Tab-separated table of C-alpha atoms and ligand atoms in Angstrom:
chain	number	residue	atom	x	y	z
H	32	UNK	CA	-22.993	17.149	-4.599
H	33	UNK	CA	-19.526	16.185	-5.681
H	34	UNK	CA	-19.059	13.001	-7.669
H	35	UNK	CA	-16.166	11.187	-6.010
H	36	UNK	CA	-14.574	8.639	-8.354
H	37	UNK	CA	-11.130	8.325	-6.770
H	38	UNK	CA	-11.820	5.426	-4.408
H	39	UNK	CA	-8.547	3.612	-5.181
H	40	UNK	CA	-6.809	6.637	-3.612
H	41	UNK	CA	-9.041	6.671	-0.550
H	42	UNK	CA	-12.680	6.290	0.370
H	43	UNK	CA	-15.211	8.141	2.492
H	44	UNK	CA	-15.391	6.686	5.992
H	45	UNK	CA	-18.576	4.594	6.206
H	46	UNK	CA	-21.112	5.939	8.751
H	47	UNK	CA	-20.870	2.639	10.711
H	48	UNK	CA	-17.075	3.039	10.858
H	49	UNK	CA	-17.265	6.690	11.970
H	50	UNK	CA	-19.742	5.696	14.713
H	51	UNK	CA	-17.443	2.929	15.921
H	52	UNK	CA	-14.471	5.325	16.019
H	53	UNK	CA	-16.485	7.961	17.914
H	54	UNK	CA	-17.559	5.433	20.546
H	55	UNK	CA	-13.932	4.397	21.072
H	56	UNK	CA	-12.772	8.024	21.305
H	57	UNK	CA	-15.435	9.261	23.714
H	58	UNK	CA	-16.705	6.259	25.711
H	59	UNK	CA	-14.598	3.125	25.406
H	60	UNK	CA	-11.277	5.015	25.290
H	61	UNK	CA	-9.146	2.820	27.546
H	62	UNK	CA	-5.735	1.473	26.663
H	63	UNK	CA	-6.029	-2.233	25.792
H	64	UNK	CA	-2.901	-2.881	27.894
H	65	UNK	CA	-4.402	-1.384	31.088
H	66	UNK	CA	-5.541	-3.822	33.757
H	67	UNK	CA	-8.659	-1.943	34.934
H	68	UNK	CA	-12.153	-2.279	33.522
H	69	UNK	CA	-11.648	0.440	30.858
H	70	UNK	CA	-8.575	-1.435	29.654
H	71	UNK	CA	-10.428	-4.742	29.606
H	72	UNK	CA	-13.253	-3.194	27.544
H	73	UNK	CA	-10.724	-1.748	25.065
H	74	UNK	CA	-8.978	-5.151	24.822
H	75	UNK	CA	-12.322	-6.767	24.045
H	76	UNK	CA	-12.941	-4.233	21.246
H	77	UNK	CA	-9.433	-4.867	19.893
H	78	UNK	CA	-9.831	-8.636	19.857
H	79	UNK	CA	-13.303	-8.408	18.288
H	80	UNK	CA	-11.809	-6.218	15.565
H	81	UNK	CA	-9.023	-8.733	15.003
H	82	UNK	CA	-11.581	-11.525	14.690
H	83	UNK	CA	-13.568	-9.477	12.142
H	84	UNK	CA	-10.523	-8.848	9.944
H	85	UNK	CA	-9.424	-12.492	10.315
H	86	UNK	CA	-12.865	-13.691	9.213
H	87	UNK	CA	-12.583	-11.541	6.082
H	88	UNK	CA	-9.083	-12.898	5.398
H	89	UNK	CA	-10.146	-16.486	6.155
H	90	UNK	CA	-7.435	-17.005	8.767
H	91	UNK	CA	-7.114	-17.487	12.538
H	92	UNK	CA	-7.319	-14.221	14.518
H	93	UNK	CA	-3.763	-14.747	15.810
H	94	UNK	CA	-2.484	-14.253	12.221
H	95	UNK	CA	-3.656	-10.594	12.115
H	96	UNK	CA	-1.382	-7.756	13.271
H	97	UNK	CA	-2.751	-4.209	13.203
H	98	UNK	CA	-0.378	-1.596	11.773
H	99	UNK	CA	-0.606	2.106	10.888
H	100	UNK	CA	-1.185	1.624	7.127
H	101	UNK	CA	-0.699	-0.644	4.120
H	102	UNK	CA	2.769	0.838	3.672
H	103	UNK	CA	3.836	-0.230	7.163
H	104	UNK	CA	2.489	-3.764	6.611
H	105	UNK	CA	4.478	-3.942	3.359
H	106	UNK	CA	7.696	-2.589	4.902
H	107	UNK	CA	7.408	-4.980	7.862
H	108	UNK	CA	6.847	-7.931	5.503
H	109	UNK	CA	9.599	-7.232	2.998
H	110	UNK	CA	12.314	-6.152	5.426
H	111	UNK	CA	11.376	-8.881	7.924
H	112	UNK	CA	11.318	-11.632	5.278
H	113	UNK	CA	14.597	-10.514	3.672
H	114	UNK	CA	16.374	-10.386	7.040
H	115	UNK	CA	14.973	-13.739	8.112
H	116	UNK	CA	16.123	-15.528	4.960
H	117	UNK	CA	19.336	-13.679	4.116
H	118	UNK	CA	21.496	-16.660	5.120
H	119	UNK	CA	19.738	-18.753	2.429
H	120	UNK	CA	20.210	-16.302	-0.439
H	121	UNK	CA	19.863	-12.657	-1.460
H	122	UNK	CA	17.604	-12.751	-4.508
H	123	UNK	CA	14.122	-11.160	-4.445
H	124	UNK	CA	11.502	-11.153	-7.224
H	125	UNK	CA	8.709	-8.636	-7.684
H	126	UNK	CA	7.102	-6.756	-10.575
H	127	UNK	CA	7.822	-3.362	-12.099
H	128	UNK	CA	4.208	-2.260	-11.565
H	129	UNK	CA	4.089	-2.550	-7.771
H	130	UNK	CA	3.127	0.370	-5.539
H	131	UNK	CA	6.027	2.555	-4.378
H	132	UNK	CA	5.625	1.092	-0.877
H	133	UNK	CA	7.008	-2.133	-2.363
H	134	UNK	CA	9.396	-0.673	-4.950
H	135	UNK	CA	11.105	1.758	-2.596
H	136	UNK	CA	11.442	-0.823	0.169
H	137	UNK	CA	13.039	-3.198	-2.332
H	138	UNK	CA	15.326	-0.394	-3.476
H	139	UNK	CA	16.479	0.066	0.074
H	140	UNK	CA	17.127	-3.679	0.364
H	141	UNK	CA	19.220	-3.417	-2.819
H	142	UNK	CA	21.436	-0.959	-0.947
H	143	UNK	CA	21.877	-3.688	1.656
H	144	UNK	CA	23.237	-6.119	-0.960
H	145	UNK	CA	20.035	-7.876	-1.909
H	146	UNK	CA	19.510	-8.455	-5.626
H	147	UNK	CA	16.065	-7.544	-6.955
H	148	UNK	CA	14.513	-8.741	-10.233
H	149	UNK	CA	11.445	-6.750	-11.314
H	150	UNK	CA	9.299	-8.491	-13.939
H	151	UNK	CA	8.013	-6.116	-16.610
H	152	UNK	CA	4.295	-6.228	-17.437
H	153	UNK	CA	2.894	-7.230	-20.807
H	154	UNK	CA	1.658	-4.419	-23.045
H	155	UNK	CA	-1.877	-4.809	-21.704
H	156	UNK	CA	-0.716	-4.323	-18.091
H	157	UNK	CA	-0.994	-7.967	-16.984
H	158	UNK	CA	1.999	-9.919	-15.683
H	159	UNK	CA	3.089	-13.199	-17.273
H	160	UNK	CA	3.246	-16.072	-14.778
H	161	UNK	CA	5.859	-17.795	-16.976
H	162	UNK	CA	8.105	-14.721	-16.845
H	163	UNK	CA	7.807	-14.549	-13.063
H	164	UNK	CA	8.571	-18.238	-12.620
H	165	UNK	CA	11.483	-18.247	-15.051
H	166	UNK	CA	13.174	-15.605	-12.851
H	167	UNK	CA	13.162	-17.933	-9.813
H	168	UNK	CA	16.619	-19.167	-8.807
H	169	UNK	CA	17.796	-21.461	-6.008
H	170	UNK	CA	18.840	-18.349	-4.046
H	171	UNK	CA	15.435	-16.584	-4.428
H	172	UNK	CA	14.288	-16.011	-0.856
H	173	UNK	CA	11.318	-13.690	-1.322
H	174	UNK	CA	8.629	-12.952	-3.891
H	175	UNK	CA	6.277	-9.984	-3.565
H	176	UNK	CA	3.325	-9.316	-5.839
H	177	UNK	CA	0.191	-7.223	-5.711
H	178	UNK	CA	-3.139	-8.906	-6.382
H	179	UNK	CA	-4.670	-5.890	-8.150
H	180	UNK	CA	-2.688	-3.084	-9.705
H	181	UNK	CA	-3.720	0.245	-8.186
H	182	UNK	CA	-3.415	2.241	-11.419
H	183	UNK	CA	-4.907	-0.038	-14.092
H	184	UNK	CA	-6.860	-2.565	-12.011
H	185	UNK	CA	-4.955	-5.433	-13.708
H	186	UNK	CA	-5.248	-8.756	-11.879
H	187	UNK	CA	-1.860	-10.311	-11.186
H	188	UNK	CA	-1.420	-14.117	-11.000
H	189	UNK	CA	-0.346	-14.046	-7.354
H	190	UNK	CA	-2.005	-17.323	-6.298
H	191	UNK	CA	-0.378	-19.321	-9.121
H	192	UNK	CA	2.974	-17.609	-8.560
H	193	UNK	CA	2.840	-18.347	-4.810
H	194	UNK	CA	1.974	-22.018	-5.405
H	195	UNK	CA	4.786	-22.565	-7.917
H	196	UNK	CA	7.323	-20.594	-5.860
H	197	UNK	CA	6.594	-22.624	-2.728
H	198	UNK	CA	7.072	-25.824	-4.743
H	199	UNK	CA	10.481	-24.848	-6.122
H	200	UNK	CA	11.693	-22.871	-3.053
H	201	UNK	CA	9.835	-24.244	-0.012
H	202	UNK	CA	11.780	-21.980	2.369
H	203	UNK	CA	11.119	-18.881	0.249
H	204	UNK	CA	8.548	-16.383	1.529
H	205	UNK	CA	5.668	-14.963	-0.521
H	206	UNK	CA	4.213	-11.516	0.232
H	207	UNK	CA	0.903	-10.378	-1.258
H	208	UNK	CA	0.170	-6.659	-1.485
H	209	UNK	CA	-3.572	-7.056	-1.096
H	210	UNK	CA	-4.356	-3.364	-0.539
H	211	UNK	CA	-6.484	-3.094	-3.702
H	212	UNK	CA	-8.051	-6.591	-3.473
H	213	UNK	CA	-9.132	-6.730	0.124
H	214	UNK	CA	-12.946	-6.907	0.235
H	215	UNK	CA	-13.159	-5.933	-3.425
H	216	UNK	CA	-12.776	-9.529	-4.626
H	217	UNK	CA	-11.863	-12.948	-3.159
H	218	UNK	CA	-8.276	-13.030	-1.878
H	219	UNK	CA	-7.302	-16.619	-1.022
H	220	UNK	CA	-4.174	-16.861	1.126
H	221	UNK	CA	-3.126	-20.441	0.256
H	222	UNK	CA	0.686	-20.484	-0.154
H	223	UNK	CA	0.852	-16.829	0.938
H	224	UNK	CA	3.109	-16.168	3.947
H	225	UNK	CA	2.461	-12.447	4.381
H	226	UNK	CA	-0.349	-10.179	3.126
H	227	UNK	CA	-0.837	-6.423	3.501
H	228	UNK	CA	-4.198	-4.607	3.699
H	229	UNK	CA	-5.296	-1.045	4.354
H	230	UNK	CA	-8.418	0.300	6.070
H	231	UNK	CA	-8.905	3.553	4.151
H	232	UNK	CA	-9.502	1.771	0.842
H	233	UNK	CA	-12.650	0.031	2.140
H	234	UNK	CA	-14.477	2.723	4.103
H	235	UNK	CA	-12.276	2.686	7.200
H	236	UNK	CA	-10.074	5.528	8.447
H	237	UNK	CA	-6.638	6.550	7.233
H	238	UNK	CA	-3.818	5.461	9.522
H	239	UNK	CA	-4.706	1.783	9.895
H	240	UNK	CA	-3.549	-1.374	8.182
H	241	UNK	CA	-3.512	-5.094	8.765
H	242	UNK	CA	-0.709	-7.553	8.230
H	243	UNK	CA	-1.444	-11.257	7.788
H	244	UNK	CA	1.387	-13.475	9.003
H	245	UNK	CA	1.027	-17.167	8.236
H	246	UNK	CA	0.756	-19.416	11.358
H	247	UNK	CA	4.159	-20.317	12.732
H	248	UNK	CA	6.104	-17.647	10.813
H	249	UNK	CA	8.205	-15.380	13.019
H	250	UNK	CA	9.625	-12.119	11.669
H	251	UNK	CA	11.751	-9.384	13.182
H	252	UNK	CA	9.465	-6.353	13.783
H	253	UNK	CA	10.218	-2.827	12.553
H	254	UNK	CA	9.092	-1.179	15.808
H	255	UNK	CA	10.262	-2.155	19.291
H	256	UNK	CA	8.691	-0.956	22.531
H	257	UNK	CA	5.835	-2.092	24.725
H	258	UNK	CA	5.385	-5.406	22.924
H	259	UNK	CA	1.827	-4.762	21.685
H	260	UNK	CA	0.418	-6.916	18.863
H	261	UNK	CA	2.325	-9.969	20.140
H	262	UNK	CA	5.505	-7.863	19.943
H	263	UNK	CA	5.153	-7.669	16.126
H	264	UNK	CA	4.174	-4.003	16.240
H	265	UNK	CA	4.895	-2.095	19.443
H	266	UNK	CA	3.011	1.141	20.121
H	267	UNK	CA	-0.367	1.694	21.757
H	268	UNK	CA	-2.955	0.395	19.323
H	269	UNK	CA	-4.794	3.072	17.266
H	270	UNK	CA	-8.120	1.993	18.670
H	271	UNK	CA	-10.459	4.468	16.880
H	272	UNK	CA	-8.966	3.446	13.535
H	273	UNK	CA	-9.011	-0.242	14.420
H	274	UNK	CA	-12.660	-0.140	15.583
H	275	UNK	CA	-13.607	1.751	12.413
H	276	UNK	CA	-11.689	-0.756	10.268
H	277	UNK	CA	-13.606	-3.656	11.841
H	278	UNK	CA	-16.956	-1.894	11.313
H	279	UNK	CA	-16.089	-1.297	7.627
H	280	UNK	CA	-15.018	-4.935	7.234
H	281	UNK	CA	-18.274	-6.155	8.803
H	282	UNK	CA	-20.285	-3.956	6.434
H	283	UNK	CA	-18.366	-4.951	3.285
H	284	UNK	CA	-17.785	-8.669	3.863
H	285	UNK	CA	-21.325	-10.006	3.273
H	286	UNK	CA	-21.707	-7.893	0.113
H	287	UNK	CA	-18.404	-8.490	-1.708
H	288	UNK	CA	-19.982	-10.338	-4.647
H	289	UNK	CA	-23.004	-8.073	-4.984
H	290	UNK	CA	-20.816	-4.952	-4.759
H	291	UNK	CA	-18.449	-6.460	-7.325
H	292	UNK	CA	-21.323	-7.000	-9.769
H	293	UNK	CA	-22.553	-3.442	-9.235
H	294	UNK	CA	-19.120	-1.869	-9.756
H	295	UNK	CA	-18.530	-4.092	-12.817
H	296	UNK	CA	-21.714	-2.730	-14.395
H	297	UNK	CA	-20.543	0.858	-13.739
H	298	UNK	CA	-17.145	-0.019	-15.181
H	299	UNK	CA	-18.582	-1.616	-18.341
H	300	UNK	CA	-20.827	1.377	-18.992
H	301	UNK	CA	-17.949	3.797	-18.441
H	302	UNK	CA	-15.668	1.851	-20.806
H	303	UNK	CA	-18.317	1.810	-23.549
H	304	UNK	CA	-18.952	5.558	-23.147
H	305	UNK	CA	-15.245	6.476	-23.147
H	306	UNK	CA	-14.678	4.432	-26.315
H	307	UNK	CA	-17.641	6.170	-27.953
H	308	UNK	CA	-15.931	9.504	-27.145
H	309	UNK	CA	-12.771	8.294	-28.923
H	310	UNK	CA	-10.806	7.455	-25.759
H	311	UNK	CA	-8.523	4.470	-25.166
H	312	UNK	CA	-8.838	2.042	-22.252
H	313	UNK	CA	-5.528	1.221	-20.540
H	314	UNK	CA	-7.122	-1.348	-18.219
H	315	UNK	CA	-6.776	-4.964	-19.364
H	316	UNK	CA	-9.625	-7.444	-19.846
H	317	UNK	CA	-8.563	-9.353	-16.688
H	318	UNK	CA	-9.029	-6.595	-14.149
H	319	UNK	CA	-10.749	-5.704	-10.883
H	320	UNK	CA	-14.271	-4.299	-10.943
H	321	UNK	CA	-13.467	-0.962	-9.329
H	322	UNK	CA	-10.706	0.590	-11.483
H	323	UNK	CA	-10.680	1.953	-15.048
H	324	UNK	CA	-7.625	3.659	-16.518
H	325	UNK	CA	-8.246	5.598	-19.721
H	326	UNK	CA	-6.653	8.148	-22.022
H	327	UNK	CA	-8.301	10.646	-24.318
H	328	UNK	CA	-6.424	11.123	-27.574
H	329	UNK	CA	-5.300	14.679	-26.780
H	330	UNK	CA	-4.427	16.732	-23.722
H	331	UNK	CA	-2.806	16.247	-20.362
H	332	UNK	CA	-4.059	14.472	-17.230
H	333	UNK	CA	-3.652	17.531	-14.967
H	334	UNK	CA	-5.804	19.677	-17.237
H	335	UNK	CA	-8.548	17.045	-17.373
H	336	UNK	CA	-8.383	16.539	-13.595
H	337	UNK	CA	-8.791	20.278	-12.986
H	338	UNK	CA	-11.562	20.690	-15.563
H	339	UNK	CA	-13.454	17.711	-14.114
H	340	UNK	CA	-12.873	19.016	-10.590
H	341	UNK	CA	-14.400	22.365	-11.596
H	342	UNK	CA	-17.535	20.363	-12.475
H	343	UNK	CA	-17.379	18.610	-9.076
H	344	UNK	CA	-16.092	15.303	-10.510
H	345	UNK	CA	-13.011	13.877	-8.783
H	346	UNK	CA	-10.684	11.379	-10.464
H	347	UNK	CA	-6.914	10.978	-10.479
H	348	UNK	CA	-4.135	10.716	-13.016
H	349	UNK	CA	-2.837	7.469	-11.513
H	350	UNK	CA	-1.599	6.639	-8.067
H	351	UNK	CA	-2.502	9.444	-5.617
H	352	UNK	CA	0.986	9.120	-4.100
H	353	UNK	CA	2.611	9.890	-7.472
H	354	UNK	CA	1.264	13.489	-7.515
H	355	UNK	CA	1.805	14.442	-11.118
H	356	UNK	CA	4.895	12.302	-11.748
H	357	UNK	CA	4.818	10.183	-14.888
H	358	UNK	CA	3.216	6.804	-14.136
H	359	UNK	CA	5.839	4.053	-13.752
H	360	UNK	CA	3.079	1.517	-14.408
H	361	UNK	CA	1.943	2.895	-17.784
H	362	UNK	CA	5.583	3.539	-18.670
H	363	UNK	CA	6.496	-0.106	-17.947
H	364	UNK	CA	3.586	-1.147	-20.218
H	365	UNK	CA	5.292	0.857	-23.015
H	366	UNK	CA	2.145	2.841	-23.756
H	367	UNK	CA	2.571	5.685	-26.253
H	368	UNK	CA	3.718	8.904	-24.529
H	369	UNK	CA	0.508	10.756	-25.384
H	370	UNK	CA	-1.576	8.030	-23.666
H	371	UNK	CA	0.611	8.254	-20.571
H	372	UNK	CA	0.407	12.056	-20.511
H	373	UNK	CA	-3.390	12.015	-20.785
H	374	UNK	CA	-4.127	9.061	-18.475
H	375	UNK	CA	-6.971	9.244	-15.972
H	376	UNK	CA	-7.908	6.723	-13.308
H	377	UNK	CA	-11.552	6.353	-12.356
H	378	UNK	CA	-12.163	4.166	-9.313
H	379	UNK	CA	-15.469	3.167	-7.774
H	380	UNK	CA	-16.840	2.302	-4.367
H	381	UNK	CA	-20.077	0.343	-3.972
H	382	UNK	CA	-22.032	3.564	-3.262
H	383	UNK	CA	-21.298	5.031	-6.731
H	384	UNK	CA	-24.193	5.072	-9.197
H	385	UNK	CA	-24.860	5.177	-12.956
H	386	UNK	CA	-25.605	8.889	-12.467
H	387	UNK	CA	-21.985	9.314	-11.320
H	388	UNK	CA	-20.795	7.618	-14.527
H	389	UNK	CA	-23.113	9.934	-16.469
H	390	UNK	CA	-21.678	13.039	-14.754
H	391	UNK	CA	-18.120	11.884	-15.405
H	392	UNK	CA	-18.768	11.232	-19.113
H	393	UNK	CA	-20.542	14.571	-19.618
H	394	UNK	CA	-17.680	16.417	-17.927
H	395	UNK	CA	-15.033	14.431	-19.816
H	396	UNK	CA	-16.684	15.203	-23.147
H	397	UNK	CA	-16.723	18.902	-22.270
H	398	UNK	CA	-13.085	18.830	-21.117
H	399	UNK	CA	-11.938	17.025	-24.282
H	400	UNK	CA	-13.164	20.033	-26.293
H	401	UNK	CA	-10.526	22.188	-24.567
H	402	UNK	CA	-7.844	20.531	-26.683
Q	574	PLP	N1	-0.295	-0.899	-2.094
Q	574	PLP	C1	-1.218	-0.534	-2.991
Q	574	PLP	C2	-1.495	-1.436	-4.151
Q	574	PLP	C3	-1.903	0.675	-2.848
Q	574	PLP	O1	-2.818	1.044	-3.743
Q	574	PLP	C4	-1.592	1.510	-1.738
Q	574	PLP	C5	-2.227	2.840	-1.578
Q	574	PLP	O2	-2.610	3.478	-2.533
Q	574	PLP	C6	-0.636	1.071	-0.809
Q	574	PLP	C7	-0.013	-0.134	-1.025
Q	574	PLP	C8	-0.302	1.893	0.411
Q	574	PLP	O3	-1.353	1.822	1.359
Q	574	PLP	P1	-1.459	2.960	2.516
Q	574	PLP	O4	-1.952	4.196	1.866
Q	574	PLP	O5	-2.443	2.393	3.500
Q	574	PLP	O6	-0.116	3.085	3.103
């Protein structure tokens, strides 16, 4: 049996989620916009799913828009917020360690005459609240920050940043990239206007995301058409993915704390074992329970990843989207080049066990001897 430790990239679909998707594909397959009974049944499934995601977010169901992925939620938020507020100013603040879904969208906004300030992380991978707040100007119209960094697991001070930003710039909009926090740890949405989540990081299917839009906030959508999702996201709803997302949410929600404690114990054991093997931990003290970034003192990530894979142990070198490119996150932390070149990301789901940690460490020790 393979040991899958790349859950920040994507997760296995939970059996409950797969069952829910199958039922929607083969039995309850109507279009939620149709007026007949099959359509009504599909609409009921859609609204139940919305209520399940809203319960997990702690918001009214009307605040949840289903999208095709975390990336689409992020693009809709950033472009929509920038366009809404462009008459007030053109300055946007984010951090240099965001996911490319944020960084590349902001880059595109730069080409449309928005000015973007990216706050660099501290050497340990955390982000200084003071540095974020000292970048705020009267013309800052949007702030976007992730809650958990996807490569190091660092916790970012999004709640404090949102509170202070709303005080100084009440009309400014705050977007939270919650893709790596959602149902991994509490994610309060006080002072947050927009939040992005993704189904495939929590045991749902790929191709489904959720976008939280604060009550009363109206944004211009990215997609126009049939007016689905209260006209925020036209296109027939991806019902199998949405039903699976809701089933995964319902499974994970009651166990967030217990799962957090379990993954933290795996993480602590893994950190101790890696240090005993002479490795360095690139994950800061203040970090999520499910991600550990580490570097052995010699070698290259790709070689480790392949050697571990040959033993049936799957980890990544950083963000799965980066595919072998140098990590912009570790680079922004100014880590030594050899640590960046040899970085590995191990990421857990609640189903991982101490035996998985054992297998990883045994395989890592063997691989380290190649260098
Ligand atoms: N934001 C973060 C922090 C992520 O980790 C990811 C995916 O890895 C995304 C956004 C993009 O989510 P999706 O794959 O659903 O588009």
